[in-house]
PDB file of C-alpha atoms in Angstrom:
ATOM      1  CA  UNK A  79     -10.726  24.031 -71.736  1.00  0.00           C
ATOM      2  CA  UNK A  80      -8.059  25.475 -69.429  1.00  0.00           C
ATOM      3  CA  UNK A  81     -10.084  24.312 -66.410  1.00  0.00           C
ATOM      4  CA  UNK A  82     -10.095  20.791 -67.875  1.00  0.00           C
ATOM      5  CA  UNK A  83      -6.294  20.903 -68.186  1.00  0.00           C
ATOM      6  CA  UNK A  84      -6.009  21.963 -64.538  1.00  0.00           C
ATOM      7  CA  UNK A  85      -8.345  19.113 -63.549  1.00  0.00           C
ATOM      8  CA  UNK A  86      -6.081  16.657 -65.379  1.00  0.00           C
ATOM      9  CA  UNK A  87      -3.096  18.124 -63.530  1.00  0.00           C
ATOM     10  CA  UNK A  88      -4.788  17.595 -60.149  1.00  0.00           C
ATOM     11  CA  UNK A  89      -5.508  13.938 -60.940  1.00  0.00           C
ATOM     12  CA  UNK A  90      -1.974  13.318 -62.230  1.00  0.00           C
ATOM     13  CA  UNK A  91      -0.528  15.110 -59.206  1.00  0.00           C
ATOM     14  CA  UNK A  92      -2.362  12.958 -56.652  1.00  0.00           C
ATOM     15  CA  UNK A  93      -1.563   9.829 -58.641  1.00  0.00           C
ATOM     16  CA  UNK A  94       2.172  10.647 -58.737  1.00  0.00           C
ATOM     17  CA  UNK A  95       2.404  11.377 -55.017  1.00  0.00           C
ATOM     18  CA  UNK A  96       0.466   8.281 -53.944  1.00  0.00           C
ATOM     19  CA  UNK A  97       1.651   5.648 -56.430  1.00  0.00           C
ATOM     20  CA  UNK A  98       4.407   4.322 -54.126  1.00  0.00           C
ATOM     21  CA  UNK A  99       1.954   3.695 -51.306  1.00  0.00           C
ATOM     22  CA  UNK A 100      -0.936   1.805 -52.861  1.00  0.00           C
ATOM     23  CA  UNK A 101      -2.880   0.760 -55.929  1.00  0.00           C
ATOM     24  CA  UNK A 102      -4.108   3.668 -58.033  1.00  0.00           C
ATOM     25  CA  UNK A 103      -7.110   3.515 -60.339  1.00  0.00           C
ATOM     26  CA  UNK A 104      -7.423   6.828 -62.133  1.00  0.00           C
ATOM     27  CA  UNK A 105      -9.948   7.123 -63.525  1.00  0.00           C
ATOM     28  CA  UNK A 106     -12.034   4.392 -61.895  1.00  0.00           C
ATOM     29  CA  UNK A 107     -15.127   3.676 -63.965  1.00  0.00           C
ATOM     30  CA  UNK A 108     -18.412   2.792 -62.299  1.00  0.00           C
ATOM     31  CA  UNK A 109     -20.174   0.158 -64.347  1.00  0.00           C
ATOM     32  CA  UNK A 110     -23.792   1.083 -63.673  1.00  0.00           C
ATOM     33  CA  UNK A 111     -23.533   4.480 -65.352  1.00  0.00           C
ATOM     34  CA  UNK A 112     -21.031   6.490 -67.328  1.00  0.00           C
ATOM     35  CA  UNK A 113     -19.410   7.904 -64.198  1.00  0.00           C
ATOM     36  CA  UNK A 114     -15.723   8.114 -63.409  1.00  0.00           C
ATOM     37  CA  UNK A 115     -13.938   8.560 -60.108  1.00  0.00           C
ATOM     38  CA  UNK A 116     -10.923  10.851 -60.404  1.00  0.00           C
ATOM     39  CA  UNK A 117      -8.583   8.858 -58.147  1.00  0.00           C
ATOM     40  CA  UNK A 118      -9.429   5.588 -56.358  1.00  0.00           C
ATOM     41  CA  UNK A 119      -6.630   4.745 -53.906  1.00  0.00           C
ATOM     42  CA  UNK A 120      -6.116   1.433 -52.085  1.00  0.00           C
ATOM     43  CA  UNK A 121      -3.115   1.455 -49.704  1.00  0.00           C
ATOM     44  CA  UNK A 122      -0.657  -1.432 -49.719  1.00  0.00           C
ATOM     45  CA  UNK A 123      -1.046  -3.883 -46.784  1.00  0.00           C
ATOM     46  CA  UNK A 124       2.586  -3.262 -45.800  1.00  0.00           C
ATOM     47  CA  UNK A 125       2.835   0.500 -45.996  1.00  0.00           C
ATOM     48  CA  UNK A 126       5.935   2.394 -47.086  1.00  0.00           C
ATOM     49  CA  UNK A 127       6.981   4.610 -44.133  1.00  0.00           C
ATOM     50  CA  UNK A 128       7.714   7.456 -46.580  1.00  0.00           C
ATOM     51  CA  UNK A 129       3.966   8.108 -46.723  1.00  0.00           C
ATOM     52  CA  UNK A 130       4.458  10.185 -43.569  1.00  0.00           C
ATOM     53  CA  UNK A 131       6.340  12.712 -45.705  1.00  0.00           C
ATOM     54  CA  UNK A 132       3.046  13.564 -47.420  1.00  0.00           C
ATOM     55  CA  UNK A 133       1.693  14.977 -44.160  1.00  0.00           C
ATOM     56  CA  UNK A 134      -2.073  15.506 -44.226  1.00  0.00           C
ATOM     57  CA  UNK A 135      -2.420  13.903 -47.668  1.00  0.00           C
ATOM     58  CA  UNK A 136      -0.621  10.831 -46.336  1.00  0.00           C
ATOM     59  CA  UNK A 137      -2.990  10.708 -43.353  1.00  0.00           C
ATOM     60  CA  UNK A 138      -6.011  10.781 -45.673  1.00  0.00           C
ATOM     61  CA  UNK A 139      -4.455   7.945 -47.700  1.00  0.00           C
ATOM     62  CA  UNK A 140      -3.881   5.552 -44.792  1.00  0.00           C
ATOM     63  CA  UNK A 141      -7.191   3.875 -45.634  1.00  0.00           C
ATOM     64  CA  UNK A 142      -8.925   3.247 -48.998  1.00  0.00           C
ATOM     65  CA  UNK A 143      -9.935   6.608 -50.419  1.00  0.00           C
ATOM     66  CA  UNK A 144     -11.710   8.281 -53.298  1.00  0.00           C
ATOM     67  CA  UNK A 145     -10.146  11.648 -54.132  1.00  0.00           C
ATOM     68  CA  UNK A 146     -12.164  14.192 -56.113  1.00  0.00           C
ATOM     69  CA  UNK A 147     -10.109  17.402 -56.584  1.00  0.00           C
ATOM     70  CA  UNK A 148     -11.675  20.590 -57.962  1.00  0.00           C
ATOM     71  CA  UNK A 149      -9.906  23.573 -59.483  1.00  0.00           C
ATOM     72  CA  UNK A 150     -12.785  25.926 -58.639  1.00  0.00           C
ATOM     73  CA  UNK A 151     -14.998  25.959 -55.566  1.00  0.00           C
ATOM     74  CA  UNK A 152     -17.100  22.791 -55.586  1.00  0.00           C
ATOM     75  CA  UNK A 153     -20.866  23.251 -56.081  1.00  0.00           C
ATOM     76  CA  UNK A 154     -23.835  21.587 -54.382  1.00  0.00           C
ATOM     77  CA  UNK A 155     -24.472  19.474 -57.473  1.00  0.00           C
ATOM     78  CA  UNK A 156     -20.855  18.340 -57.695  1.00  0.00           C
ATOM     79  CA  UNK A 157     -20.858  17.252 -54.055  1.00  0.00           C
ATOM     80  CA  UNK A 158     -24.070  15.309 -54.695  1.00  0.00           C
ATOM     81  CA  UNK A 159     -22.448  13.627 -57.694  1.00  0.00           C
ATOM     82  CA  UNK A 160     -19.392  12.662 -55.623  1.00  0.00           C
ATOM     83  CA  UNK A 161     -21.587  11.122 -52.929  1.00  0.00           C
ATOM     84  CA  UNK A 162     -23.508   9.174 -55.579  1.00  0.00           C
ATOM     85  CA  UNK A 163     -20.218   7.779 -56.867  1.00  0.00           C
ATOM     86  CA  UNK A 164     -19.257   6.734 -53.338  1.00  0.00           C
ATOM     87  CA  UNK A 165     -22.603   5.029 -52.722  1.00  0.00           C
ATOM     88  CA  UNK A 166     -22.310   3.162 -56.011  1.00  0.00           C
ATOM     89  CA  UNK A 167     -18.820   1.941 -55.100  1.00  0.00           C
ATOM     90  CA  UNK A 168     -20.137   0.726 -51.736  1.00  0.00           C
ATOM     91  CA  UNK A 169     -22.971  -1.102 -53.501  1.00  0.00           C
ATOM     92  CA  UNK A 170     -20.550  -2.841 -55.878  1.00  0.00           C
ATOM     93  CA  UNK A 171     -18.244  -3.844 -53.009  1.00  0.00           C
ATOM     94  CA  UNK A 172     -21.115  -5.228 -50.947  1.00  0.00           C
ATOM     95  CA  UNK A 173     -22.294  -7.289 -53.912  1.00  0.00           C
ATOM     96  CA  UNK A 174     -18.794  -8.714 -54.441  1.00  0.00           C
ATOM     97  CA  UNK A 175     -18.526  -9.789 -50.813  1.00  0.00           C
ATOM     98  CA  UNK A 176     -22.106 -11.075 -50.752  1.00  0.00           C
ATOM     99  CA  UNK A 177     -21.256 -13.353 -53.669  1.00  0.00           C
ATOM    100  CA  UNK A 178     -18.517 -14.774 -51.435  1.00  0.00           C
ATOM    101  CA  UNK A 179     -20.984 -15.161 -48.559  1.00  0.00           C
ATOM    102  CA  UNK A 180     -19.016 -12.717 -46.437  1.00  0.00           C
ATOM    103  CA  UNK A 181     -19.621  -9.243 -45.090  1.00  0.00           C
ATOM    104  CA  UNK A 182     -17.387  -6.479 -46.361  1.00  0.00           C
ATOM    105  CA  UNK A 183     -14.896  -5.392 -43.673  1.00  0.00           C
ATOM    106  CA  UNK A 184     -15.436  -1.801 -42.632  1.00  0.00           C
ATOM    107  CA  UNK A 185     -11.802  -0.907 -43.291  1.00  0.00           C
ATOM    108  CA  UNK A 186     -12.158  -1.868 -46.968  1.00  0.00           C
ATOM    109  CA  UNK A 187     -14.924   0.634 -47.662  1.00  0.00           C
ATOM    110  CA  UNK A 188     -13.304   3.755 -49.167  1.00  0.00           C
ATOM    111  CA  UNK A 189     -13.707   7.204 -47.711  1.00  0.00           C
ATOM    112  CA  UNK A 190     -14.559  10.051 -50.077  1.00  0.00           C
ATOM    113  CA  UNK A 191     -12.406  13.177 -49.917  1.00  0.00           C
ATOM    114  CA  UNK A 192     -13.596  16.168 -51.926  1.00  0.00           C
ATOM    115  CA  UNK A 193     -10.740  18.662 -52.359  1.00  0.00           C
ATOM    116  CA  UNK A 194     -11.757  22.244 -53.101  1.00  0.00           C
ATOM    117  CA  UNK A 195      -9.922  25.598 -52.835  1.00  0.00           C
ATOM    118  CA  UNK A 196     -12.810  27.351 -51.085  1.00  0.00           C
ATOM    119  CA  UNK A 197     -16.335  26.553 -49.940  1.00  0.00           C
ATOM    120  CA  UNK A 198     -19.145  28.671 -48.540  1.00  0.00           C
ATOM    121  CA  UNK A 199     -20.548  28.180 -45.046  1.00  0.00           C
ATOM    122  CA  UNK A 200     -23.960  27.737 -46.667  1.00  0.00           C
ATOM    123  CA  UNK A 201     -22.887  24.659 -48.614  1.00  0.00           C
ATOM    124  CA  UNK A 202     -21.011  23.205 -45.642  1.00  0.00           C
ATOM    125  CA  UNK A 203     -24.093  23.659 -43.488  1.00  0.00           C
ATOM    126  CA  UNK A 204     -26.481  22.257 -46.107  1.00  0.00           C
ATOM    127  CA  UNK A 205     -24.540  18.975 -46.130  1.00  0.00           C
ATOM    128  CA  UNK A 206     -24.251  18.876 -42.348  1.00  0.00           C
ATOM    129  CA  UNK A 207     -20.463  19.154 -42.570  1.00  0.00           C
ATOM    130  CA  UNK A 208     -18.582  19.700 -39.316  1.00  0.00           C
ATOM    131  CA  UNK A 209     -14.933  20.369 -38.466  1.00  0.00           C
ATOM    132  CA  UNK A 210     -13.068  17.091 -38.130  1.00  0.00           C
ATOM    133  CA  UNK A 211     -11.618  16.198 -34.743  1.00  0.00           C
ATOM    134  CA  UNK A 212      -9.199  13.747 -36.394  1.00  0.00           C
ATOM    135  CA  UNK A 213      -7.475  16.190 -38.706  1.00  0.00           C
ATOM    136  CA  UNK A 214      -6.417  19.829 -38.805  1.00  0.00           C
ATOM    137  CA  UNK A 215      -8.404  22.996 -39.472  1.00  0.00           C
ATOM    138  CA  UNK A 216      -9.933  23.078 -42.950  1.00  0.00           C
ATOM    139  CA  UNK A 217     -10.939  19.411 -42.970  1.00  0.00           C
ATOM    140  CA  UNK A 218     -14.657  18.707 -42.619  1.00  0.00           C
ATOM    141  CA  UNK A 219     -16.594  15.480 -42.269  1.00  0.00           C
ATOM    142  CA  UNK A 220     -20.128  14.656 -43.340  1.00  0.00           C
ATOM    143  CA  UNK A 221     -22.482  12.278 -41.487  1.00  0.00           C
ATOM    144  CA  UNK A 222     -20.517   9.111 -40.625  1.00  0.00           C
ATOM    145  CA  UNK A 223     -22.756   6.845 -42.718  1.00  0.00           C
ATOM    146  CA  UNK A 224     -21.495   8.447 -45.910  1.00  0.00           C
ATOM    147  CA  UNK A 225     -17.801   8.074 -44.988  1.00  0.00           C
ATOM    148  CA  UNK A 226     -17.127  11.382 -46.711  1.00  0.00           C
ATOM    149  CA  UNK A 227     -15.198  14.541 -46.025  1.00  0.00           C
ATOM    150  CA  UNK A 228     -14.288  17.870 -47.607  1.00  0.00           C
ATOM    151  CA  UNK A 229     -10.842  19.474 -47.593  1.00  0.00           C
ATOM    152  CA  UNK A 230     -11.075  23.255 -47.993  1.00  0.00           C
ATOM    153  CA  UNK A 231      -7.527  24.070 -49.090  1.00  0.00           C
ATOM    154  CA  UNK A 232      -7.560  27.791 -48.306  1.00  0.00           C
ATOM    155  CA  UNK A 233      -8.529  27.061 -44.695  1.00  0.00           C
ATOM    156  CA  UNK A 234      -5.606  24.699 -44.047  1.00  0.00           C
ATOM    157  CA  UNK A 235      -2.862  25.917 -41.691  1.00  0.00           C
ATOM    158  CA  UNK A 236       0.382  26.919 -43.422  1.00  0.00           C
ATOM    159  CA  UNK A 237       2.505  24.069 -42.084  1.00  0.00           C
ATOM    160  CA  UNK A 238       4.838  21.510 -43.719  1.00  0.00           C
ATOM    161  CA  UNK A 239       2.145  18.867 -43.167  1.00  0.00           C
ATOM    162  CA  UNK A 240      -0.307  20.606 -45.520  1.00  0.00           C
ATOM    163  CA  UNK A 241       2.007  21.725 -48.341  1.00  0.00           C
ATOM    164  CA  UNK A 242       1.129  18.856 -50.703  1.00  0.00           C
ATOM    165  CA  UNK A 243      -2.559  19.791 -50.575  1.00  0.00           C
ATOM    166  CA  UNK A 244      -2.018  23.562 -50.601  1.00  0.00           C
ATOM    167  CA  UNK A 245      -0.171  23.123 -53.908  1.00  0.00           C
ATOM    168  CA  UNK A 246      -3.655  22.516 -55.372  1.00  0.00           C
ATOM    169  CA  UNK A 247      -4.918  25.849 -54.046  1.00  0.00           C
ATOM    170  CA  UNK A 248      -5.235  29.085 -55.965  1.00  0.00           C
ATOM    171  CA  UNK A 249      -3.552  32.499 -56.124  1.00  0.00           C
ATOM    172  CA  UNK A 250      -1.884  33.525 -52.821  1.00  0.00           C
ATOM    173  CA  UNK A 251      -2.408  30.153 -51.154  1.00  0.00           C
ATOM    174  CA  UNK A 252      -0.789  28.280 -54.023  1.00  0.00           C
ATOM    175  CA  UNK A 253       1.950  30.910 -54.298  1.00  0.00           C
ATOM    176  CA  UNK A 254       2.892  30.443 -50.632  1.00  0.00           C
ATOM    177  CA  UNK A 255       2.922  26.657 -51.065  1.00  0.00           C
ATOM    178  CA  UNK A 256       5.165  27.012 -54.128  1.00  0.00           C
ATOM    179  CA  UNK A 257       7.618  29.157 -52.134  1.00  0.00           C
ATOM    180  CA  UNK A 258       7.774  26.373 -49.554  1.00  0.00           C
ATOM    181  CA  UNK A 259       8.142  23.736 -52.282  1.00  0.00           C
ATOM    182  CA  UNK A 260      11.086  25.510 -53.910  1.00  0.00           C
ATOM    183  CA  UNK A 261      12.837  25.844 -50.553  1.00  0.00           C
ATOM    184  CA  UNK A 262      12.805  22.075 -49.976  1.00  0.00           C
ATOM    185  CA  UNK A 263      15.990  20.063 -50.441  1.00  0.00           C
ATOM    186  CA  UNK A 264      16.783  19.201 -54.060  1.00  0.00           C
ATOM    187  CA  UNK A 265      16.724  15.502 -53.204  1.00  0.00           C
ATOM    188  CA  UNK A 266      13.148  15.660 -51.878  1.00  0.00           C
ATOM    189  CA  UNK A 267      11.391  12.991 -53.965  1.00  0.00           C
ATOM    190  CA  UNK A 268       7.977  14.652 -54.084  1.00  0.00           C
ATOM    191  CA  UNK A 269       9.468  18.032 -54.998  1.00  0.00           C
ATOM    192  CA  UNK A 270      10.880  16.709 -58.268  1.00  0.00           C
ATOM    193  CA  UNK A 271       7.649  14.885 -59.160  1.00  0.00           C
ATOM    194  CA  UNK A 272       5.642  18.047 -58.542  1.00  0.00           C
ATOM    195  CA  UNK A 273       7.954  20.187 -60.670  1.00  0.00           C
ATOM    196  CA  UNK A 274       7.740  17.694 -63.535  1.00  0.00           C
ATOM    197  CA  UNK A 275       3.941  17.800 -63.440  1.00  0.00           C
ATOM    198  CA  UNK A 276       3.862  21.601 -63.375  1.00  0.00           C
ATOM    199  CA  UNK A 277       6.123  21.601 -66.425  1.00  0.00           C
ATOM    200  CA  UNK A 278       3.690  19.341 -68.292  1.00  0.00           C
ATOM    201  CA  UNK A 279       0.785  21.548 -67.169  1.00  0.00           C
ATOM    202  CA  UNK A 280       2.512  24.687 -68.461  1.00  0.00           C
ATOM    203  CA  UNK A 281       3.243  23.011 -71.783  1.00  0.00           C
ATOM    204  CA  UNK A 282      -0.390  21.952 -72.207  1.00  0.00           C
ATOM    205  CA  UNK A 283      -1.690  25.422 -71.423  1.00  0.00           C
ATOM    206  CA  UNK A 284       0.796  26.997 -73.835  1.00  0.00           C
ATOM    207  CA  UNK A 285      -0.361  24.711 -76.634  1.00  0.00           C
ATOM    208  CA  UNK A 286      -4.088  25.146 -75.987  1.00  0.00           C
ATOM    209  CA  UNK A 287      -4.155  28.868 -75.310  1.00  0.00           C
ATOM    210  CA  UNK A 288      -0.875  30.768 -74.777  1.00  0.00           C
ATOM    211  CA  UNK A 289      -2.772  33.911 -73.725  1.00  0.00           C
ATOM    212  CA  UNK A 290      -3.896  32.174 -70.527  1.00  0.00           C
ATOM    213  CA  UNK A 291      -0.315  31.820 -69.260  1.00  0.00           C
ATOM    214  CA  UNK A 292      -0.315  34.859 -67.033  1.00  0.00           C
ATOM    215  CA  UNK A 293       0.119  33.295 -63.610  1.00  0.00           C
ATOM    216  CA  UNK A 294       3.463  34.256 -62.083  1.00  0.00           C
ATOM    217  CA  UNK A 295       3.412  30.992 -60.128  1.00  0.00           C
ATOM    218  CA  UNK A 296       3.510  28.936 -63.299  1.00  0.00           C
ATOM    219  CA  UNK A 297       6.342  30.888 -64.915  1.00  0.00           C
ATOM    220  CA  UNK A 298       8.389  30.823 -61.725  1.00  0.00           C
ATOM    221  CA  UNK A 299       7.978  27.078 -61.310  1.00  0.00           C
ATOM    222  CA  UNK A 300       8.898  26.273 -64.877  1.00  0.00           C
ATOM    223  CA  UNK A 301      11.986  28.514 -64.773  1.00  0.00           C
ATOM    224  CA  UNK A 302      13.102  26.836 -61.571  1.00  0.00           C
ATOM    225  CA  UNK A 303      12.449  23.385 -62.970  1.00  0.00           C
ATOM    226  CA  UNK A 304      14.433  24.104 -66.133  1.00  0.00           C
ATOM    227  CA  UNK A 305      17.399  25.391 -64.111  1.00  0.00           C
ATOM    228  CA  UNK A 306      17.230  22.451 -61.725  1.00  0.00           C
ATOM    229  CA  UNK A 307      16.988  19.983 -64.588  1.00  0.00           C
ATOM    230  CA  UNK A 308      19.973  21.535 -66.397  1.00  0.00           C
ATOM    231  CA  UNK A 309      22.016  21.279 -63.214  1.00  0.00           C
ATOM    232  CA  UNK A 310      20.988  17.668 -62.712  1.00  0.00           C
ATOM    233  CA  UNK A 311      22.035  16.825 -66.269  1.00  0.00           C
ATOM    234  CA  UNK A 312      25.433  18.453 -65.755  1.00  0.00           C
ATOM    235  CA  UNK A 313      25.978  16.467 -62.577  1.00  0.00           C
ATOM    236  CA  UNK A 314      24.822  13.237 -64.163  1.00  0.00           C
ATOM    237  CA  UNK A 315      21.912  12.812 -61.762  1.00  0.00           C
ATOM    238  CA  UNK A 316      19.113  12.404 -64.275  1.00  0.00           C
ATOM    239  CA  UNK A 317      17.807   9.039 -65.398  1.00  0.00           C
ATOM    240  CA  UNK A 318      19.097   8.654 -68.936  1.00  0.00           C
ATOM    241  CA  UNK A 319      20.638  11.330 -71.106  1.00  0.00           C
ATOM    242  CA  UNK A 320      18.312  14.153 -72.036  1.00  0.00           C
ATOM    243  CA  UNK A 321      19.801  15.819 -75.069  1.00  0.00           C
ATOM    244  CA  UNK A 322      17.928  18.734 -76.515  1.00  0.00           C
ATOM    245  CA  UNK A 323      14.389  19.971 -76.201  1.00  0.00           C
ATOM    246  CA  UNK A 324      13.018  17.446 -78.705  1.00  0.00           C
ATOM    247  CA  UNK A 325      14.003  14.477 -76.578  1.00  0.00           C
ATOM    248  CA  UNK A 326      12.791  16.121 -73.379  1.00  0.00           C
ATOM    249  CA  UNK A 327       9.441  16.875 -74.988  1.00  0.00           C
ATOM    250  CA  UNK A 328       9.060  13.337 -76.324  1.00  0.00           C
ATOM    251  CA  UNK A 329       9.829  11.857 -72.894  1.00  0.00           C
ATOM    252  CA  UNK A 330       7.126  14.006 -71.284  1.00  0.00           C
ATOM    253  CA  UNK A 331       4.587  13.014 -73.934  1.00  0.00           C
ATOM    254  CA  UNK A 332       5.481   9.313 -73.636  1.00  0.00           C
ATOM    255  CA  UNK A 333       5.068   9.540 -69.862  1.00  0.00           C
ATOM    256  CA  UNK A 334       1.567  10.979 -70.269  1.00  0.00           C
ATOM    257  CA  UNK A 335       0.651   8.314 -72.834  1.00  0.00           C
ATOM    258  CA  UNK A 336       1.800   5.524 -70.513  1.00  0.00           C
ATOM    259  CA  UNK A 337      -0.433   6.960 -67.788  1.00  0.00           C
ATOM    260  CA  UNK A 338      -3.354   6.998 -70.212  1.00  0.00           C
ATOM    261  CA  UNK A 339      -2.893   3.612 -71.897  1.00  0.00           C
ATOM    262  CA  UNK A 340      -0.615   1.776 -69.397  1.00  0.00           C
ATOM    263  CA  UNK A 341       1.457   0.034 -72.102  1.00  0.00           C
ATOM    264  CA  UNK A 342       3.030   1.608 -75.189  1.00  0.00           C
ATOM    265  CA  UNK A 343       4.367  -0.474 -78.078  1.00  0.00           C
ATOM    266  CA  UNK A 344       8.174  -0.007 -78.479  1.00  0.00           C
ATOM    267  CA  UNK A 345       7.639   0.813 -82.165  1.00  0.00           C
ATOM    268  CA  UNK A 346       5.201   3.554 -81.187  1.00  0.00           C
ATOM    269  CA  UNK A 347       7.698   4.923 -78.660  1.00  0.00           C
ATOM    270  CA  UNK A 348      10.361   5.024 -81.364  1.00  0.00           C
ATOM    271  CA  UNK A 349       8.056   6.891 -83.740  1.00  0.00           C
ATOM    272  CA  UNK A 350       7.337   9.510 -81.068  1.00  0.00           C
ATOM    273  CA  UNK A 351      11.040  10.000 -80.365  1.00  0.00           C
ATOM    274  CA  UNK A 352      11.625  10.673 -84.061  1.00  0.00           C
ATOM    275  CA  UNK A 353       9.042  13.475 -84.213  1.00  0.00           C
ATOM    276  CA  UNK A 354      10.078  17.091 -84.661  1.00  0.00           C
ATOM    277  CA  UNK A 355       9.511  19.536 -81.812  1.00  0.00           C
ATOM    278  CA  UNK A 356       6.512  20.996 -83.658  1.00  0.00           C
ATOM    279  CA  UNK A 357       4.934  17.549 -84.047  1.00  0.00           C
ATOM    280  CA  UNK A 358       5.629  16.682 -80.404  1.00  0.00           C
ATOM    281  CA  UNK A 359       3.736  19.816 -79.354  1.00  0.00           C
ATOM    282  CA  UNK A 360       0.855  18.871 -81.657  1.00  0.00           C
ATOM    283  CA  UNK A 361       0.774  15.363 -80.162  1.00  0.00           C
ATOM    284  CA  UNK A 362       0.771  16.785 -76.619  1.00  0.00           C
ATOM    285  CA  UNK A 363      -2.373  18.710 -77.549  1.00  0.00           C
ATOM    286  CA  UNK A 364      -4.015  15.854 -79.431  1.00  0.00           C
ATOM    287  CA  UNK A 365      -3.562  13.250 -76.685  1.00  0.00           C
ATOM    288  CA  UNK A 366      -6.021  15.142 -74.478  1.00  0.00           C
ATOM    289  CA  UNK A 367      -8.732  14.049 -76.914  1.00  0.00           C
ATOM    290  CA  UNK A 368      -7.612  10.425 -77.393  1.00  0.00           C
ATOM    291  CA  UNK A 369     -10.214   7.931 -76.184  1.00  0.00           C
ATOM    292  CA  UNK A 370      -8.422   4.719 -77.125  1.00  0.00           C
ATOM    293  CA  UNK A 371      -4.979   3.449 -78.105  1.00  0.00           C
ATOM    294  CA  UNK A 372      -6.014   3.261 -81.758  1.00  0.00           C
ATOM    295  CA  UNK A 373      -6.387   7.064 -81.766  1.00  0.00           C
ATOM    296  CA  UNK A 374      -2.676   7.355 -80.990  1.00  0.00           C
ATOM    297  CA  UNK A 375      -1.677   4.931 -83.745  1.00  0.00           C
ATOM    298  CA  UNK A 376      -3.922   6.719 -86.249  1.00  0.00           C
ATOM    299  CA  UNK A 377      -2.415  10.094 -85.322  1.00  0.00           C
ATOM    300  CA  UNK A 378       1.142   8.816 -85.753  1.00  0.00           C
ATOM    301  CA  UNK A 379       0.270   7.278 -89.113  1.00  0.00           C
ATOM    302  CA  UNK A 380      -1.105  10.604 -90.317  1.00  0.00           C
ATOM    303  CA  UNK A 381       1.783  12.694 -88.971  1.00  0.00           C
ATOM    304  CA  UNK A 382       4.921  10.758 -89.876  1.00  0.00           C
TER     305      UNK A 382
END
């Protein structure tokens, strides 16, 4: 279950960083089978120059892309599944353009990027992966026909350009990236977004299984975020007035619900804001299992 929570964090993280630069579909459902793409990104025609601040991640997002992040080292079967998703997307796109009697432009076909902390030479070799000449060390490409690549996070150089991908690494690699993150200017837009997501991640883990919260990285990030947030409140820099832990918790939960269901009824928002801290924590756990908006309404009706 903890791995699932980390997977959700990775999807939310990529979505947050890329949302100002293109259309995000996360998850993107493939109609032919019950398959979901973690993050389907389509860049805006007129690109925001701030995308350069994302370094390597921004470079990967200059063209349509499918991002499939993995908490643990990706397996042969998972790579196969990712490629099947990509091929199905290409089939759907070709059909759409064929119906219009036109050929799909090459630049509109997405490129698959599998993001994994580590990967064995055996698996890289079995898929014919080779070091990319377009990107830095740690980025591999598969045969051009597939329009697919693999980012091995722990092989990336420790530079400012790779920090936003190394954040998704593990142990020492992630720890080093976190040190670099915390040293960034307070006004760095992606720093604040990342800290907010780590806070939500920590809260979810604490609710599901408190015994799993042993990573120093997580505790350090949350402590920093809390201090930074308190300072921002004192200086009047936060959006809105965050008064007390109840309101802060409800805002985080509402944010996650909006990501899940896109639109939240104002009456539902009001009900959430009126919940006690204990109920907010219960809702934060329950929303991981919600499949439809009605599940949220039913939960609120039962827990008022």
